[in-house]
Coordinates of C-alpha atoms in Angstrom, one line a residue:
X1 CA 83.5 68.9 82.8
X2 CA 79.8 69.5 81.9
X3 CA 79.7 72.9 83.5
X4 CA 83.0 74.0 81.9
X5 CA 81.8 72.8 78.6
X6 CA 78.6 74.4 78.8
X7 CA 80.2 77.7 79.7
X8 CA 82.8 77.7 77.0
X9 CA 80.1 76.7 74.4
X10 CA 77.7 79.5 75.2
X11 CA 80.7 82.1 74.8
X12 CA 81.2 80.5 71.4
X13 CA 77.8 81.1 70.3
X14 CA 78.0 84.8 71.6
X15 CA 80.7 85.5 69.1
X16 CA 82.8 88.7 68.9
X17 CA 81.0 92.0 68.8
X18 CA 82.7 95.2 67.3
X19 CA 80.4 97.9 69.0
X20 CA 81.9 101.2 69.3
X21 CA 84.4 101.6 72.0
X22 CA 83.0 103.2 75.1
X23 CA 85.6 104.5 77.7
X24 CA 85.0 103.2 81.2
X25 CA 86.9 103.9 84.3
X26 CA 86.9 101.5 87.1
X27 CA 88.4 101.8 90.4
X28 CA 90.0 99.6 93.0
X29 CA 88.6 96.5 94.7
X30 CA 89.5 94.8 97.8
X31 CA 91.5 91.6 97.3
X32 CA 92.5 89.3 100.1
X33 CA 95.9 88.1 100.4
X34 CA 96.7 85.3 102.8
X35 CA 100.0 85.7 104.9
X36 CA 101.6 83.4 107.1
X37 CA 104.7 83.7 109.5
X38 CA 107.1 80.9 109.7
X39 CA 109.4 80.5 113.0
X40 CA 112.4 81.3 110.8
X41 CA 111.0 84.6 110.6
X42 CA 111.0 84.8 114.5
X43 CA 107.3 84.3 114.7
X44 CA 105.9 82.1 117.5
X45 CA 105.9 78.3 116.5
X46 CA 103.0 75.7 117.1
X47 CA 100.0 76.7 119.2
X48 CA 99.5 80.5 119.4
X49 CA 97.1 81.0 122.3
X50 CA 96.2 84.6 121.8
X51 CA 96.7 87.7 119.6
X52 CA 96.2 91.3 120.0
X53 CA 96.3 94.3 117.6
X54 CA 98.1 97.4 119.6
X55 CA 96.5 101.0 118.6
X56 CA 100.2 102.0 117.7
X57 CA 100.5 99.3 115.1
X58 CA 102.3 96.5 116.9
X59 CA 100.8 92.8 116.8
X60 CA 101.2 90.8 120.1
X61 CA 100.9 87.1 119.9
X62 CA 101.2 84.8 122.9
X63 CA 102.4 81.2 122.8
X64 CA 103.4 78.7 125.5
X65 CA 106.9 80.0 125.5
X66 CA 106.3 83.7 125.7
X67 CA 105.1 86.8 124.1
X68 CA 106.2 87.7 120.6
X69 CA 105.9 91.3 119.0
X70 CA 105.5 92.0 115.3
X71 CA 106.4 95.5 114.6
X72 CA 107.8 97.5 111.7
X73 CA 107.5 94.2 109.6
X74 CA 109.8 92.1 111.8
X75 CA 109.1 89.5 114.8
X76 CA 110.9 89.6 118.0
X77 CA 110.3 88.0 121.5
X78 CA 109.3 90.4 124.3
X79 CA 112.0 89.7 127.0
X80 CA 110.6 89.5 130.5
X81 CA 107.1 88.9 129.5
X82 CA 107.2 85.3 129.1
X83 CA 105.0 84.9 132.4
X84 CA 102.1 86.7 130.7
X85 CA 99.2 84.7 129.4
X86 CA 96.8 86.7 127.3
X87 CA 96.3 89.7 125.1
X88 CA 98.4 92.7 125.5
X89 CA 98.4 96.5 124.6
X90 CA 100.3 99.7 125.6
X91 CA 99.2 102.3 128.1
X92 CA 98.9 105.9 127.6
X93 CA 102.8 106.3 127.9
X94 CA 103.4 103.6 125.1
X95 CA 104.8 101.2 127.4
X96 CA 103.7 97.4 127.5
X97 CA 101.1 97.0 130.2
X98 CA 102.1 94.0 132.5
X99 CA 98.7 93.2 134.3
X100 CA 99.3 91.4 138.0
X101 CA 96.9 88.4 138.3
X102 CA 96.5 85.4 140.3
X103 CA 97.6 82.1 139.1
X104 CA 94.5 80.9 137.2
X105 CA 94.9 80.4 133.2
X106 CA 94.2 83.8 131.5
X107 CA 92.2 83.7 128.5
X108 CA 91.6 87.5 127.7
X109 CA 92.5 91.0 128.7
X110 CA 90.6 94.2 128.0
X111 CA 91.2 97.8 129.3
X112 CA 89.2 100.9 129.9
X113 CA 90.7 104.0 131.4
X114 CA 92.8 102.8 134.6
X115 CA 91.0 99.5 134.6
X116 CA 92.0 96.2 133.1
X117 CA 89.7 93.0 133.1
X118 CA 91.4 89.7 133.0
X119 CA 89.4 86.7 131.8
X120 CA 90.7 83.4 133.6
X121 CA 89.4 80.0 134.0
X122 CA 88.3 81.1 137.4
X123 CA 86.6 84.1 136.6
X124 CA 87.0 87.9 135.9
X125 CA 89.3 90.0 137.7
X126 CA 89.3 93.8 137.7
X127 CA 92.7 95.5 138.1
X128 CA 92.9 99.2 139.1
X129 CA 96.2 100.6 137.9
X130 CA 95.8 103.8 139.7
X131 CA 95.1 102.0 143.2
X132 CA 96.7 98.6 142.6
X133 CA 93.4 97.0 143.7
X134 CA 92.8 93.5 142.2
X135 CA 89.6 92.0 142.9
X136 CA 87.4 89.0 141.5
X137 CA 84.2 90.4 140.0
X138 CA 82.7 87.4 138.2
X139 CA 83.2 83.6 139.4
X140 CA 83.4 80.8 136.9
X141 CA 85.4 80.1 133.4
X142 CA 85.4 83.1 131.1
X143 CA 86.7 82.7 127.8
X144 CA 86.5 86.1 126.1
X145 CA 85.7 89.8 127.0
X146 CA 84.7 92.9 125.1
X147 CA 84.5 96.5 126.3
X148 CA 82.0 99.1 124.8
X149 CA 82.7 102.8 124.2
X150 CA 81.1 103.8 127.6
X151 CA 83.2 101.0 129.5
X152 CA 80.6 98.5 129.8
X153 CA 82.3 94.9 129.9
X154 CA 80.7 91.7 128.3
X155 CA 81.9 88.3 129.4
X156 CA 81.5 84.8 127.4
X157 CA 81.2 82.1 129.8
X158 CA 79.8 78.4 129.8
X159 CA 77.1 79.5 132.1
X160 CA 75.8 82.5 129.6
X161 CA 76.6 86.0 128.7
X162 CA 77.2 88.7 131.5
X163 CA 77.2 92.4 131.2
X164 CA 78.4 95.1 133.8
X165 CA 75.9 97.7 134.7
X166 CA 76.7 101.4 135.3
X167 CA 78.2 100.3 138.6
X168 CA 80.5 97.8 137.2
X169 CA 78.4 94.9 138.5
X170 CA 78.1 91.9 136.2
X171 CA 74.8 90.4 135.7
X172 CA 73.1 88.1 133.1
X173 CA 72.2 89.2 129.7
X174 CA 69.8 87.3 127.3
X175 CA 68.1 87.9 123.8
X176 CA 64.6 86.5 122.9
X177 CA 64.3 85.6 119.3
X178 CA 60.9 85.3 117.4
X179 CA 60.6 81.7 117.9
X180 CA 60.6 82.2 121.8
X181 CA 64.2 80.8 122.3
X182 CA 66.3 82.7 124.8
X183 CA 69.9 83.1 123.8
X184 CA 72.7 83.7 126.2
X185 CA 71.4 81.6 129.0
X186 CA 73.8 78.7 128.1
X187 CA 77.4 78.3 126.6
X188 CA 78.7 81.5 125.2
X189 CA 81.7 81.0 123.2
X190 CA 82.7 84.5 122.3
X191 CA 81.8 88.2 122.6
X192 CA 82.7 91.6 120.9
X193 CA 81.4 95.0 120.7
X194 CA 81.3 97.2 117.6
X195 CA 80.4 100.5 119.1
X196 CA 77.4 99.8 121.1
X197 CA 76.3 96.6 119.3
X198 CA 76.9 93.7 121.2
X199 CA 77.9 90.5 119.2
X200 CA 78.1 87.1 121.0
X201 CA 78.2 83.5 119.7
X202 CA 76.9 80.1 121.1
X203 CA 76.6 76.6 119.7
X204 CA 73.4 77.6 118.1
X205 CA 74.4 80.6 116.2
X206 CA 75.3 84.4 116.2
X207 CA 73.3 87.2 117.9
X208 CA 73.7 91.0 117.6
X209 CA 72.2 93.2 120.0
X210 CA 72.2 96.8 118.8
X211 CA 70.3 99.7 119.8
X212 CA 67.9 99.5 116.9
X213 CA 67.1 95.8 117.6
X214 CA 68.3 92.1 117.8
X215 CA 69.4 89.8 115.0
X216 CA 69.9 86.0 114.9
X217 CA 72.0 84.2 112.4
X218 CA 72.1 80.4 112.2
X219 CA 73.1 77.7 109.7
X220 CA 69.7 78.0 108.1
X221 CA 70.7 81.6 107.4
X222 CA 73.9 80.7 105.7
X223 CA 76.1 80.6 108.6
X224 CA 78.9 78.0 107.0
X225 CA 80.0 76.6 110.6
X226 CA 79.4 77.2 114.2
X227 CA 82.1 75.4 116.0
X228 CA 83.1 79.0 117.4
X229 CA 86.1 79.7 119.4
X230 CA 85.9 83.6 119.5
X231 CA 84.3 86.8 117.5
X232 CA 85.9 89.8 116.5
X233 CA 84.5 93.0 114.7
X234 CA 86.6 94.5 112.0
X235 CA 87.4 98.0 111.0
X236 CA 84.5 98.4 108.4
X237 CA 81.9 96.6 110.7
X238 CA 82.7 93.1 109.3
X239 CA 82.3 90.4 111.9
X240 CA 84.9 87.7 112.1
X241 CA 84.4 84.4 113.9
X242 CA 87.0 81.9 115.0
X243 CA 86.2 78.3 114.9
X244 CA 87.9 74.9 115.5
X245 CA 87.9 74.4 111.8
X246 CA 88.7 77.9 110.0
X247 CA 87.3 81.3 110.2
X248 CA 84.2 82.8 109.2
X249 CA 83.5 86.4 107.8
X250 CA 80.3 88.1 107.5
X251 CA 80.0 91.5 105.8
X252 CA 77.3 93.3 103.6
X253 CA 75.0 90.4 104.0
X254 CA 77.4 87.8 102.6
X255 CA 79.3 84.9 104.2
X256 CA 82.9 83.8 103.6
X257 CA 84.5 80.8 105.1
X258 CA 88.5 80.8 105.1
X259 CA 89.6 77.3 105.9
X260 CA 92.8 75.3 105.1
X261 CA 96.4 76.0 104.0
X262 CA 95.2 78.5 101.4
X263 CA 94.1 80.7 104.2
X264 CA 95.4 79.8 107.5
X265 CA 98.6 78.3 109.1
X266 CA 96.3 76.1 111.2
X267 CA 92.5 75.2 111.3
X268 CA 92.0 75.9 115.0
X269 CA 91.5 79.6 115.4
X270 CA 92.3 80.5 119.2
X271 CA 91.9 84.1 118.8
X272 CA 91.5 87.0 116.1
X273 CA 92.7 90.5 115.9
X274 CA 92.0 93.2 113.5
X275 CA 94.6 96.2 113.0
X276 CA 94.1 99.7 112.2
X277 CA 94.4 98.8 108.3
X278 CA 91.8 96.3 108.5
X279 CA 94.3 93.2 108.3
X280 CA 92.8 90.4 110.3
X281 CA 95.3 88.3 112.5
X282 CA 94.8 84.7 113.4
X283 CA 96.2 82.9 116.5
X284 CA 96.1 79.2 115.4
X285 CA 97.2 75.9 116.6
X286 CA 100.0 76.0 113.9
X287 CA 101.2 79.5 114.3
X288 CA 100.3 83.2 113.2
X289 CA 98.5 84.0 110.1
X290 CA 96.9 87.1 108.6
X291 CA 94.4 87.9 105.8
X292 CA 95.1 91.4 104.2
X293 CA 92.6 93.2 102.3
X294 CA 94.5 95.2 99.8
X295 CA 92.8 97.7 97.4
X296 CA 93.8 96.7 93.7
X297 CA 92.8 97.6 90.1
X298 CA 91.8 94.9 87.8
X299 CA 95.1 95.4 85.9
X300 CA 97.1 95.1 89.2
X301 CA 95.4 91.8 90.0
X302 CA 96.0 90.5 86.5
X303 CA 99.6 91.5 86.8
X304 CA 100.0 89.7 90.0
X305 CA 98.9 86.6 88.4
X306 CA 100.4 86.9 85.3
X307 CA 103.9 87.3 86.9
X308 CA 103.1 84.1 88.8
X309 CA 102.1 82.2 85.5
X310 CA 105.1 83.3 83.6
X311 CA 107.6 82.5 86.3
X312 CA 106.3 79.3 87.8
X313 CA 103.4 77.8 85.7
X314 CA 104.4 77.7 82.0
X315 CA 105.8 74.1 80.7
X316 CA 108.2 73.3 77.8
X317 CA 109.6 76.1 75.2
X318 CA 105.8 76.4 74.0
X319 CA 104.5 77.8 77.3
X320 CA 101.6 75.3 78.1
X321 CA 99.7 76.7 80.9
X322 CA 98.6 73.9 83.6
X323 CA 98.7 73.0 87.2
X324 CA 102.0 72.6 89.0
X325 CA 103.0 71.2 92.3
X326 CA 105.5 72.6 94.9
X327 CA 107.9 70.5 96.9
X328 CA 106.4 71.6 100.1
X329 CA 102.9 72.7 100.5
X330 CA 102.2 76.5 100.5
X331 CA 106.1 77.1 99.6
X332 CA 106.8 78.3 96.2
X333 CA 110.5 78.7 97.0
X334 CA 110.7 75.0 97.8
X335 CA 110.8 74.2 94.4
X336 CA 108.2 73.7 91.3
X337 CA 107.2 70.4 90.0
X338 CA 106.1 70.6 86.3
X339 CA 104.2 67.6 84.6
X340 CA 102.0 67.1 81.8
X341 CA 98.2 67.4 82.1
X342 CA 95.5 65.9 80.0
X343 CA 93.9 69.2 79.8
X344 CA 97.0 71.3 78.8
X345 CA 95.5 72.2 75.6
X346 CA 92.2 73.4 77.2
X347 CA 94.0 75.3 80.3
X348 CA 96.4 77.0 77.7
X349 CA 93.5 77.8 75.6
X350 CA 91.5 79.4 78.4
X351 CA 94.6 81.4 79.5
X352 CA 95.3 82.5 75.8
X353 CA 91.7 83.7 75.5
X354 CA 92.0 85.8 78.7
X355 CA 95.2 87.4 77.0
X356 CA 93.0 88.1 73.9
X357 CA 90.5 89.9 75.9
X358 CA 93.4 91.9 77.7
X359 CA 94.8 93.0 74.4
X360 CA 91.6 93.9 73.1
X361 CA 91.0 96.0 76.1
X362 CA 94.4 97.8 76.7
X363 CA 96.4 97.2 73.5
X364 CA 99.2 96.2 75.8
X365 CA 102.0 94.5 73.5
X366 CA 102.8 92.2 76.4
X367 CA 99.2 90.8 76.3
X368 CA 99.4 90.2 72.5
X369 CA 102.8 88.5 73.1
X370 CA 101.2 86.2 75.5
X371 CA 98.2 85.6 73.2
X372 CA 100.5 84.9 70.4
X373 CA 102.5 82.5 72.3
X374 CA 99.3 80.4 73.3
X375 CA 98.2 80.6 69.7
X376 CA 101.7 78.9 68.7
X377 CA 101.6 76.4 71.5
X378 CA 97.9 75.3 70.6
X379 CA 98.9 75.0 66.9
X380 CA 101.7 72.9 67.6
X381 CA 99.3 70.4 69.2
X382 CA 98.0 69.9 65.7
X383 CA 101.2 69.9 63.7
X384 CA 102.9 67.3 66.1
X385 CA 100.5 64.6 65.3
X386 CA 101.4 64.6 61.8
X387 CA 104.0 62.2 60.7
X388 CA 106.4 60.4 63.2
X389 CA 106.0 56.9 64.7
X390 CA 102.1 56.8 64.3
X391 CA 100.6 59.8 62.3
X392 CA 97.1 60.7 63.1
X393 CA 94.7 61.8 60.4
X394 CA 94.9 65.5 59.3
X395 CA 93.5 67.9 61.7
X396 CA 93.7 65.7 64.9
X397 CA 95.1 67.6 68.0
X398 CA 97.0 66.2 70.8
X399 CA 96.3 66.4 74.4
X400 CA 99.5 67.6 75.4
X401 CA 103.2 66.9 74.8
X402 CA 106.4 65.4 76.4
X403 CA 110.1 65.7 75.5
X404 CA 111.5 62.4 74.5
X405 CA 114.6 62.7 76.4
X406 CA 112.7 62.0 79.4
X407 CA 110.9 58.8 80.8
X408 CA 108.8 57.0 78.3
X409 CA 105.1 57.7 79.2
X410 CA 104.0 54.6 77.5
X411 CA 105.5 52.5 80.0
X412 CA 102.9 50.6 82.1
X413 CA 100.3 52.3 80.2
X414 CA 98.2 49.4 78.8
X415 CA 97.9 48.0 82.2
X416 CA 96.6 51.2 83.8
X417 CA 94.1 51.6 80.7
X418 CA 92.9 47.9 81.3
X419 CA 92.3 48.7 85.0
X420 CA 90.6 51.9 84.1
X421 CA 88.1 50.0 81.6
X422 CA 87.6 47.1 84.3
X423 CA 86.8 49.2 87.3
X424 CA 85.2 52.6 86.2
X425 CA 84.7 53.1 82.3
X426 CA 83.7 50.2 80.0
X427 CA 84.1 52.6 77.1
X428 CA 87.6 53.4 78.2
X429 CA 90.0 52.6 75.1
X430 CA 92.9 50.2 75.5
X431 CA 95.6 50.6 73.0
X432 CA 99.1 51.5 72.3
X433 CA 101.0 53.7 72.0
X434 CA 98.8 56.2 73.7
X435 CA 101.9 58.5 73.4
X436 CA 103.4 58.4 69.8
X437 CA 106.7 60.2 68.9
X438 CA 106.5 63.0 66.3
X439 CA 108.4 63.4 63.2
X440 CA 111.4 65.2 64.6
X441 CA 111.6 62.5 67.3
X442 CA 111.8 65.2 70.0
X443 CA 108.4 65.0 71.3
X444 CA 105.8 62.5 72.6
X445 CA 102.3 63.6 72.0
X446 CA 99.3 62.3 73.9
X447 CA 96.3 60.9 71.9
X448 CA 92.7 60.1 72.7
X449 CA 92.0 63.7 73.1
X450 CA 88.9 64.8 75.0
X451 CA 86.1 66.8 74.0
X452 CA 87.3 69.3 76.6
X453 CA 90.3 70.0 74.7
X454 CA 88.4 70.6 71.6
X455 CA 86.1 73.2 73.4
X456 CA 89.2 75.1 74.5
X457 CA 90.4 75.2 70.9
X458 CA 86.9 76.4 69.5
X459 CA 86.9 78.9 72.4
X460 CA 90.4 80.4 72.0
X461 CA 90.9 80.7 68.1
X462 CA 88.1 82.8 67.2
X463 CA 89.0 85.1 70.1
X464 CA 92.7 85.3 68.6
X465 CA 91.2 85.8 65.1
X466 CA 88.9 88.7 66.0
X467 CA 90.7 90.5 68.8
X468 CA 94.7 89.9 68.1
X469 CA 95.4 88.6 64.7
X470 CA 96.3 91.8 62.7
X471 CA 98.1 90.5 59.6
X472 CA 96.7 88.1 56.9
X473 CA 99.2 85.8 57.7
X474 CA 98.2 85.7 61.5
X475 CA 94.5 85.2 60.4
X476 CA 95.4 82.6 57.8
X477 CA 97.0 80.6 60.5
X478 CA 93.9 80.7 62.8
X479 CA 91.8 79.8 59.8
X480 CA 93.7 76.7 58.8
X481 CA 93.7 75.4 62.1
X482 CA 89.9 75.6 62.4
X483 CA 89.3 74.5 58.9
X484 CA 91.6 71.4 59.6
X485 CA 90.0 70.4 62.8
X486 CA 86.4 70.8 61.7
X487 CA 87.0 69.1 58.5
X488 CA 88.6 66.2 60.4
X489 CA 85.4 66.0 62.7
X490 CA 82.9 66.1 59.4
X491 CA 85.1 63.6 57.3
X492 CA 84.8 61.1 60.1
X493 CA 81.1 61.3 60.2
X494 CA 81.0 63.9 63.2
X495 CA 83.6 61.8 65.3
X496 CA 87.2 62.7 66.3
X497 CA 89.3 59.8 65.3
X498 CA 93.0 59.2 66.3
X499 CA 96.0 57.1 64.9
X500 CA 94.2 53.9 65.7
X501 CA 91.7 54.7 63.1
X502 CA 88.9 54.7 66.0
X503 CA 86.9 57.5 67.8
X504 CA 88.5 58.8 70.7
X505 CA 86.8 58.1 74.2
X506 CA 84.9 61.3 74.2
X507 CA 85.0 62.2 70.4
X508 CA 81.4 61.3 69.6
X509 CA 79.2 64.0 68.0
X510 CA 77.4 62.0 65.4
X511 CA 73.6 61.9 65.2
X512 CA 73.3 58.1 65.5
X513 CA 75.1 57.8 68.8
X514 CA 73.8 60.9 70.2
X515 CA 70.2 60.1 69.4
X516 CA 69.9 56.4 69.7
X517 CA 72.9 54.9 71.5
X518 CA 72.1 54.8 75.3
X519 CA 75.7 55.0 76.2
X520 CA 75.6 58.8 75.1
X521 CA 72.1 59.9 76.2
X522 CA 73.7 61.8 79.1
X523 CA 76.0 63.7 76.9
X524 CA 73.4 64.3 74.1
X525 CA 72.7 68.1 75.0
X526 CA 76.3 69.2 75.5
X527 CA 77.4 67.2 72.7
X528 CA 74.9 68.6 70.2
X529 CA 75.4 72.0 71.5
X530 CA 79.4 71.7 71.0
X531 CA 79.2 70.4 67.6
X532 CA 76.8 73.3 66.5
X533 CA 79.1 75.7 68.0
X534 CA 82.3 74.2 66.5
X535 CA 80.5 74.5 62.9
X536 CA 79.4 78.1 63.9
X537 CA 83.0 79.1 64.7
X538 CA 84.3 77.5 61.3
X539 CA 82.0 79.5 59.2
X540 CA 82.9 82.7 61.1
X541 CA 86.4 82.1 60.6
X542 CA 86.5 80.7 57.1
X543 CA 83.4 82.2 55.6
X544 CA 82.7 78.8 54.1
X545 CA 79.0 78.4 53.8
X546 CA 79.3 74.5 54.1
X547 CA 79.7 74.7 57.7
X548 CA 76.6 76.8 58.2
X549 CA 74.6 74.3 56.1
X550 CA 75.9 71.4 58.1
X551 CA 74.8 73.2 61.2
X552 CA 71.4 73.7 60.0
X553 CA 71.1 70.1 58.9
X554 CA 72.1 68.8 62.4
X555 CA 69.8 71.3 64.2
X556 CA 66.7 70.8 62.1
X557 CA 66.9 67.3 60.8
X558 CA 68.6 65.5 63.5
X559 CA 67.2 67.5 66.6
X560 CA 70.6 69.0 67.8
X561 CA 68.7 72.4 68.5
X562 CA 66.3 70.4 70.8
X563 CA 69.0 68.4 72.3
X564 CA 70.8 71.5 73.4
X565 CA 67.7 72.6 75.4
X566 CA 68.6 69.6 77.7
X567 CA 72.2 70.5 78.4

């Protein structure tokens, strides 16, 4: 809460500038989109052992029940290949290459010319497709293979890193770091080539052996996690690491960690492949997933999210913008569950401010429409509290609203509030009703509004006033809201007071409490900064000098300026 408050308040002090407009053209930026493929689409279900990106564009995924192919946007099962147990590609004639091999469990296959190398739990076998010769060339379990542009084969094994020489014979390969440690002598978990740079991973970290030198990366260098299962190099030189808890990406000196349902169908990544378009494919214990890096303009990205917000997120006819839930994790089509949030006002204000900036930058009528809708929704949070069953003092804003034709949100509320007070927050207010009804009888409105909500209002309204409001009526509506809200706080001794006649849990801004009450020492800096910013906004929007005079009084006579230094 504090970080959000500080960011919002700093923007408030910054105000809105009216510098000459300078045209500036921006390009496209890569945006990561997570894709997952359900069994209903024909994709393999459950544990997917390996995955391969064919040069022709097809994706091959191997599960316990066979080989699956993704081509032209559709999955199919490759009949007659169920006995194959590793990665697959097509030969020069475009036909699927079926590699004969002994019974051991296959972990990986790479090809170079007429030769295929098969990594198994018993060793590495070399298959000559011209002669049909099949020979074991490295003993012992091998987990991953890689081939260099000149045909050298690297093997990751529990006994170390092995690399073929010019005659195709494997020998151990190691790398010494500046600490005198030799890498590659013990367990090597994955290996990959990027041109002539050899990458391998061990429980200690990642090594890249390049013609120009060797680099080492460990957790102290920012590596997020080192439970490696494999390594793969992407089209632009980025390096992807599969782990038993997600995937890690390293590019341009920065680390990215991709874990959980947001990114992958399953956390245990068995294998990774990168296709010709740069899309990264994952074979996981819960199916196949992919991360596409799509080039988008900022406008395209905004349109993507705005469509989702308009279609799924907004709640009530006023369009409050808050979090929602889905019936089934990750599946929007399963159904959206809307519910109120204590921060409906704050999130709607943040969303509305973004639309204000969008309109200022683009003059898009749709952005103006969204910003105006947010303005009306936020203004209603003030008007809904006046009149009704338990009217609040003028200017008071509600947290959120609920329709009265639903369940009464006051039921069981007192008991929950008592538990909150006893177990976690001695200052928590216990009273009823926390949800009064409005004058129309159509809405419950939630009281005990937090300082977070006020920050949102004071952030949005000057943005709307300066960037969107064009008629005097629009500007007057924004001024009236801010004047009523600010006067409420001033008239109650720099406190925010609800229908009970007492200050809300977080509505304390007065010098006596902030400077002398030990219950508020932790909040002193942010509360002082917030109150000064509220007054600055009120003076800016109304032109009334009294707000500036009060700001100066708090800053100089009550130390609010010094307090703010401690935020």
